[in-house]
PDB file of C-alpha atoms in Angstrom:
ATOM      1  CA  MET A   1      88.672 116.960 102.029  1.00  0.00           C
ATOM      2  CA  SER A   2      89.690 114.883  98.981  1.00  0.00           C
ATOM      3  CA  ARG A   3      86.746 116.341  97.040  1.00  0.00           C
ATOM      4  CA  VAL A   4      88.104 119.848  97.558  1.00  0.00           C
ATOM      5  CA  LEU A   5      91.689 118.905  96.687  1.00  0.00           C
ATOM      6  CA  THR A   6      90.681 117.054  93.537  1.00  0.00           C
ATOM      7  CA  ALA A   7      87.965 119.450  92.290  1.00  0.00           C
ATOM      8  CA  PRO A   8      90.217 121.037  89.615  1.00  0.00           C
ATOM      9  CA  LEU A   9      91.168 117.618  88.238  1.00  0.00           C
ATOM     10  CA  TRP A  10      87.536 116.471  88.249  1.00  0.00           C
ATOM     11  CA  TRP A  11      86.617 119.644  86.321  1.00  0.00           C
ATOM     12  CA  VAL A  12      89.239 118.804  83.654  1.00  0.00           C
ATOM     13  CA  VAL A  13      88.163 115.149  83.480  1.00  0.00           C
ATOM     14  CA  GLU A  14      84.499 116.061  83.039  1.00  0.00           C
ATOM     15  CA  ARG A  15      85.406 118.181  79.997  1.00  0.00           C
ATOM     16  CA  ALA A  16      88.059 115.930  78.456  1.00  0.00           C
ATOM     17  CA  ALA A  17      87.356 113.486  75.650  1.00  0.00           C
ATOM     18  CA  ALA A  18      88.798 110.759  77.896  1.00  0.00           C
ATOM     19  CA  GLY A  19      86.199 111.455  80.610  1.00  0.00           C
ATOM     20  CA  PRO A  20      84.122 108.311  79.934  1.00  0.00           C
ATOM     21  CA  TYR A  21      87.272 106.156  79.982  1.00  0.00           C
ATOM     22  CA  LEU A  22      88.395 107.705  83.275  1.00  0.00           C
ATOM     23  CA  ARG A  23      84.992 107.175  84.863  1.00  0.00           C
ATOM     24  CA  ARG A  24      85.182 103.479  83.869  1.00  0.00           C
ATOM     25  CA  ASP A  25      88.769 103.295  85.183  1.00  0.00           C
ATOM     26  CA  ALA A  26      87.578 104.756  88.503  1.00  0.00           C
ATOM     27  CA  ASP A  27      84.728 102.239  88.676  1.00  0.00           C
ATOM     28  CA  ARG A  28      87.175  99.404  87.981  1.00  0.00           C
ATOM     29  CA  PHE A  29      89.624 100.573  90.670  1.00  0.00           C
ATOM     30  CA  ALA A  30      86.716 100.763  93.133  1.00  0.00           C
ATOM     31  CA  GLU A  31      85.642  97.207  92.162  1.00  0.00           C
ATOM     32  CA  CYS A  32      89.143  95.764  92.508  1.00  0.00           C
ATOM     33  CA  LEU A  33      90.328  97.512  95.666  1.00  0.00           C
ATOM     34  CA  PRO A  34      89.079  96.034  98.949  1.00  0.00           C
ATOM     35  CA  ARG A  35      87.355  99.208 100.179  1.00  0.00           C
ATOM     36  CA  PRO A  36      83.608  98.530 100.451  1.00  0.00           C
ATOM     37  CA  ALA A  37      82.872 102.051 101.725  1.00  0.00           C
ATOM     38  CA  TRP A  38      83.905 103.482  98.357  1.00  0.00           C
ATOM     39  CA  SER A  39      81.238 101.589  96.399  1.00  0.00           C
ATOM     40  CA  GLY A  40      78.456 103.768  97.845  1.00  0.00           C
ATOM     41  CA  LEU A  41      80.165 107.061  97.020  1.00  0.00           C
ATOM     42  CA  SER A  42      79.112 109.351  94.199  1.00  0.00           C
ATOM     43  CA  PRO A  43      81.325 109.155  91.080  1.00  0.00           C
ATOM     44  CA  ARG A  44      82.935 112.497  91.967  1.00  0.00           C
ATOM     45  CA  ALA A  45      83.649 111.488  95.579  1.00  0.00           C
ATOM     46  CA  ARG A  46      84.996 108.076  94.514  1.00  0.00           C
ATOM     47  CA  PHE A  47      87.228 109.776  91.931  1.00  0.00           C
ATOM     48  CA  GLY A  48      88.490 112.126  94.647  1.00  0.00           C
ATOM     49  CA  ARG A  49      89.401 109.259  96.966  1.00  0.00           C
ATOM     50  CA  LEU A  50      91.166 107.404  94.175  1.00  0.00           C
ATOM     51  CA  VAL A  51      93.220 110.426  93.137  1.00  0.00           C
ATOM     52  CA  VAL A  52      94.357 110.972  96.724  1.00  0.00           C
ATOM     53  CA  HIS A  53      95.119 107.352  97.680  1.00  0.00           C
ATOM     54  CA  PRO A  54      96.540 104.970  95.026  1.00  0.00           C
ATOM     55  CA  PRO A  55      99.235 106.682  92.916  1.00  0.00           C
ATOM     56  CA  GLU A  56      98.628 104.070  90.204  1.00  0.00           C
ATOM     57  CA  PHE A  57      95.238 105.665  89.563  1.00  0.00           C
ATOM     58  CA  ARG A  58      96.873 109.076  89.142  1.00  0.00           C
ATOM     59  CA  SER A  59      99.203 107.519  86.550  1.00  0.00           C
ATOM     60  CA  VAL A  60      96.196 106.179  84.631  1.00  0.00           C
ATOM     61  CA  VAL A  61      94.585 109.643  84.810  1.00  0.00           C
ATOM     62  CA  HIS A  62      97.709 111.282  83.384  1.00  0.00           C
ATOM     63  CA  TYR A  63      97.894 108.690  80.608  1.00  0.00           C
ATOM     64  CA  ARG A  64      94.268 109.405  79.652  1.00  0.00           C
ATOM     65  CA  LEU A  65      94.854 113.178  79.681  1.00  0.00           C
ATOM     66  CA  THR A  66      97.846 113.013  77.303  1.00  0.00           C
ATOM     67  CA  PRO A  67      95.967 114.840  74.489  1.00  0.00           C
ATOM     68  CA  LEU A  68      95.598 117.972  76.652  1.00  0.00           C
ATOM     69  CA  PRO A  69      97.913 120.960  76.097  1.00  0.00           C
ATOM     70  CA  ALA A  70     101.398 120.459  77.523  1.00  0.00           C
ATOM     71  CA  VAL A  71     101.140 123.375  79.963  1.00  0.00           C
ATOM     72  CA  LEU A  72      97.938 122.016  81.505  1.00  0.00           C
ATOM     73  CA  ARG A  73      99.428 118.518  81.736  1.00  0.00           C
ATOM     74  CA  TRP A  74     102.525 119.937  83.447  1.00  0.00           C
ATOM     75  CA  LEU A  75     100.373 121.765  86.019  1.00  0.00           C
ATOM     76  CA  LEU A  76      98.289 118.653  86.682  1.00  0.00           C
ATOM     77  CA  ARG A  77     101.413 116.498  87.115  1.00  0.00           C
ATOM     78  CA  ARG A  78     102.730 118.942  89.712  1.00  0.00           C
ATOM     79  CA  ALA A  79      99.434 119.054  91.611  1.00  0.00           C
ATOM     80  CA  TYR A  80      98.663 115.314  91.313  1.00  0.00           C
ATOM     81  CA  PRO A  81     101.966 113.445  90.848  1.00  0.00           C
ATOM     82  CA  PRO A  82     101.807 110.045  89.148  1.00  0.00           C
ATOM     83  CA  LEU A  83     103.708 106.980  90.303  1.00  0.00           C
ATOM     84  CA  PRO A  84     107.163 107.555  88.762  1.00  0.00           C
ATOM     85  CA  THR A  85     107.918 103.838  88.342  1.00  0.00           C
ATOM     86  CA  LEU A  86     104.776 103.085  86.295  1.00  0.00           C
ATOM     87  CA  HIS A  87     105.061 103.732  82.563  1.00  0.00           C
ATOM     88  CA  ILE A  88     102.020 103.448  80.297  1.00  0.00           C
ATOM     89  CA  GLY A  89     103.033 103.985  76.697  1.00  0.00           C
ATOM     90  CA  ALA A  90     100.483 102.102  74.602  1.00  0.00           C
ATOM     91  CA  PRO A  91      98.720 104.021  71.814  1.00  0.00           C
ATOM     92  CA  HIS A  92      95.380 102.562  72.934  1.00  0.00           C
ATOM     93  CA  VAL A  93      94.281 101.285  76.336  1.00  0.00           C
ATOM     94  CA  GLY A  94      90.645 100.281  76.714  1.00  0.00           C
ATOM     95  CA  PRO A  95      88.515 101.521  79.593  1.00  0.00           C
ATOM     96  CA  GLY A  96      88.638  99.776  82.945  1.00  0.00           C
ATOM     97  CA  LEU A  97      92.409  99.489  83.347  1.00  0.00           C
ATOM     98  CA  PHE A  98      93.376  98.483  86.892  1.00  0.00           C
ATOM     99  CA  VAL A  99      96.998  98.603  88.016  1.00  0.00           C
ATOM    100  CA  GLU A 100      97.737  97.109  91.416  1.00  0.00           C
ATOM    101  CA  HIS A 101     101.075  98.033  92.991  1.00  0.00           C
ATOM    102  CA  GLY A 102     102.434  99.501  89.753  1.00  0.00           C
ATOM    103  CA  PHE A 103     106.001  99.738  91.017  1.00  0.00           C
ATOM    104  CA  GLY A 104     108.441  98.873  88.232  1.00  0.00           C
ATOM    105  CA  THR A 105     105.705  98.309  85.639  1.00  0.00           C
ATOM    106  CA  VAL A 106     106.093  99.085  81.936  1.00  0.00           C
ATOM    107  CA  LEU A 107     103.082  98.800  79.637  1.00  0.00           C
ATOM    108  CA  THR A 108     104.119  99.525  76.038  1.00  0.00           C
ATOM    109  CA  ALA A 109     101.845  97.272  74.010  1.00  0.00           C
ATOM    110  CA  ALA A 110     100.421  98.025  70.566  1.00  0.00           C
ATOM    111  CA  SER A 111      97.039  97.994  72.322  1.00  0.00           C
ATOM    112  CA  VAL A 112      95.506  96.915  75.611  1.00  0.00           C
ATOM    113  CA  GLY A 113      91.874  95.807  75.805  1.00  0.00           C
ATOM    114  CA  GLU A 114      89.119  96.616  78.273  1.00  0.00           C
ATOM    115  CA  ASP A 115      89.051  95.697  81.962  1.00  0.00           C
ATOM    116  CA  CYS A 116      92.649  94.503  82.197  1.00  0.00           C
ATOM    117  CA  TRP A 117      94.410  93.914  85.524  1.00  0.00           C
ATOM    118  CA  VAL A 118      98.154  94.572  85.762  1.00  0.00           C
ATOM    119  CA  ASN A 119     100.250  93.773  88.846  1.00  0.00           C
ATOM    120  CA  GLN A 120     103.649  95.085  89.945  1.00  0.00           C
ATOM    121  CA  GLY A 121     106.858  94.482  88.069  1.00  0.00           C
ATOM    122  CA  VAL A 122     105.099  93.628  84.801  1.00  0.00           C
ATOM    123  CA  THR A 123     106.916  94.301  81.531  1.00  0.00           C
ATOM    124  CA  VAL A 124     104.896  94.468  78.333  1.00  0.00           C
ATOM    125  CA  GLY A 125     107.244  95.640  75.631  1.00  0.00           C
ATOM    126  CA  HIS A 126     108.511  95.534  72.120  1.00  0.00           C
ATOM    127  CA  THR A 127     111.322  93.817  70.356  1.00  0.00           C
ATOM    128  CA  GLY A 128     112.743  94.762  66.977  1.00  0.00           C
ATOM    129  CA  ARG A 129     109.873  92.784  65.427  1.00  0.00           C
ATOM    130  CA  GLY A 130     106.939  94.522  67.125  1.00  0.00           C
ATOM    131  CA  GLN A 131     104.755  95.038  70.186  1.00  0.00           C
ATOM    132  CA  PRO A 132     102.250  92.787  71.964  1.00  0.00           C
ATOM    133  CA  VAL A 133      98.484  93.108  71.657  1.00  0.00           C
ATOM    134  CA  ILE A 134      96.702  92.495  74.953  1.00  0.00           C
ATOM    135  CA  GLY A 135      93.043  91.414  74.704  1.00  0.00           C
ATOM    136  CA  ASP A 136      90.057  92.263  76.930  1.00  0.00           C
ATOM    137  CA  ARG A 137      89.877  91.096  80.581  1.00  0.00           C
ATOM    138  CA  VAL A 138      93.490  89.920  80.617  1.00  0.00           C
ATOM    139  CA  ARG A 139      95.252  89.591  83.970  1.00  0.00           C
ATOM    140  CA  LEU A 140      99.024  90.010  84.141  1.00  0.00           C
ATOM    141  CA  GLY A 141     100.534  88.675  87.374  1.00  0.00           C
ATOM    142  CA  ALA A 142     103.455  90.144  89.297  1.00  0.00           C
ATOM    143  CA  GLY A 143     106.698  90.033  87.373  1.00  0.00           C
ATOM    144  CA  ALA A 144     105.101  88.760  84.155  1.00  0.00           C
ATOM    145  CA  VAL A 145     106.926  89.569  80.924  1.00  0.00           C
ATOM    146  CA  VAL A 146     105.163  89.798  77.548  1.00  0.00           C
ATOM    147  CA  VAL A 147     107.461  90.817  74.691  1.00  0.00           C
ATOM    148  CA  GLY A 148     107.415  90.958  70.930  1.00  0.00           C
ATOM    149  CA  PRO A 149     104.626  90.787  68.354  1.00  0.00           C
ATOM    150  CA  VAL A 150     102.419  88.382  70.317  1.00  0.00           C
ATOM    151  CA  HIS A 151      98.685  88.393  70.973  1.00  0.00           C
ATOM    152  CA  VAL A 152      97.329  87.626  74.436  1.00  0.00           C
ATOM    153  CA  GLY A 153      93.715  86.524  73.937  1.00  0.00           C
ATOM    154  CA  ASP A 154      90.640  87.768  75.776  1.00  0.00           C
ATOM    155  CA  GLY A 155      90.294  86.506  79.326  1.00  0.00           C
ATOM    156  CA  ALA A 156      93.796  85.043  79.460  1.00  0.00           C
ATOM    157  CA  VAL A 157      95.846  85.003  82.659  1.00  0.00           C
ATOM    158  CA  VAL A 158      99.617  85.388  82.575  1.00  0.00           C
ATOM    159  CA  GLY A 159     100.795  84.167  85.957  1.00  0.00           C
ATOM    160  CA  ALA A 160     103.402  85.712  88.207  1.00  0.00           C
ATOM    161  CA  GLY A 161     106.878  85.390  86.754  1.00  0.00           C
ATOM    162  CA  ALA A 162     105.742  83.931  83.430  1.00  0.00           C
ATOM    163  CA  VAL A 163     107.505  84.975  80.225  1.00  0.00           C
ATOM    164  CA  VAL A 164     105.376  85.145  77.079  1.00  0.00           C
ATOM    165  CA  ARG A 165     107.074  85.182  73.672  1.00  0.00           C
ATOM    166  CA  SER A 166     104.349  83.508  71.599  1.00  0.00           C
ATOM    167  CA  ASP A 167     100.585  83.926  71.222  1.00  0.00           C
ATOM    168  CA  VAL A 168      98.323  83.050  74.157  1.00  0.00           C
ATOM    169  CA  PRO A 169      94.826  81.764  73.265  1.00  0.00           C
ATOM    170  CA  ALA A 170      91.709  83.336  74.759  1.00  0.00           C
ATOM    171  CA  GLY A 171      90.988  82.044  78.262  1.00  0.00           C
ATOM    172  CA  ALA A 172      94.373  80.348  78.633  1.00  0.00           C
ATOM    173  CA  VAL A 173      96.489  80.422  81.778  1.00  0.00           C
ATOM    174  CA  VAL A 174     100.255  80.774  81.388  1.00  0.00           C
ATOM    175  CA  VAL A 175     102.496  79.908  84.334  1.00  0.00           C
ATOM    176  CA  PRO A 176     106.281  79.796  84.599  1.00  0.00           C
ATOM    177  CA  PRO A 177     108.074  76.470  84.762  1.00  0.00           C
ATOM    178  CA  GLU A 178     108.852  75.374  88.280  1.00  0.00           C
ATOM    179  CA  ALA A 179     112.348  76.516  89.179  1.00  0.00           C
ATOM    180  CA  GLY A 180     114.523  74.499  91.494  1.00  0.00           C
ATOM    181  CA  ARG A 181     111.918  71.815  92.173  1.00  0.00           C
ATOM    182  CA  LEU A 182     113.296  68.744  93.859  1.00  0.00           C
ATOM    183  CA  ASP A 183     111.446  65.463  93.553  1.00  0.00           C
ATOM    184  CA  ARG A 184     111.970  63.598  96.779  1.00  0.00           C
ATOM    185  CA  PRO A 185     110.311  60.416  97.993  1.00  0.00           C
TER     186      PRO A 185
END
């Protein structure tokens, strides 16, 4: 059934310049979501399941299809509504973006690398001085905040609740300070 419902969107994706990026995004969602039955599906069938089930994937699709004419984008948004609380506003996002539970997530970096994982409640945004640059294979935990003209290196992990206001080296792990910890004997 999902193949029939999503056939028009698949037709657009296959002809769009962003098609290869969307196919990689679909592969990444299938890798990251715990649904083993999806791994054996054809690319079209997997795409259909993803469009129907996680609204975060529909938001990624709409982001990738931004260069299309406004009327076509409007029709697609009505037929396949994105998650309204997920905002992707970066000029460049590499292929393989995975957004898990995108509720309350804002991604407005100068650029986002390949194969990044973004959890819920993440804020990546600008200050008056500039926007962040997110490297390849970066993971942003729930509630993480990355603001200003900082660079988050390849393979870095920004833990849940961490606030990043300075550069993060490649492969580093950033965690928030422990709040309210009591040292007792």
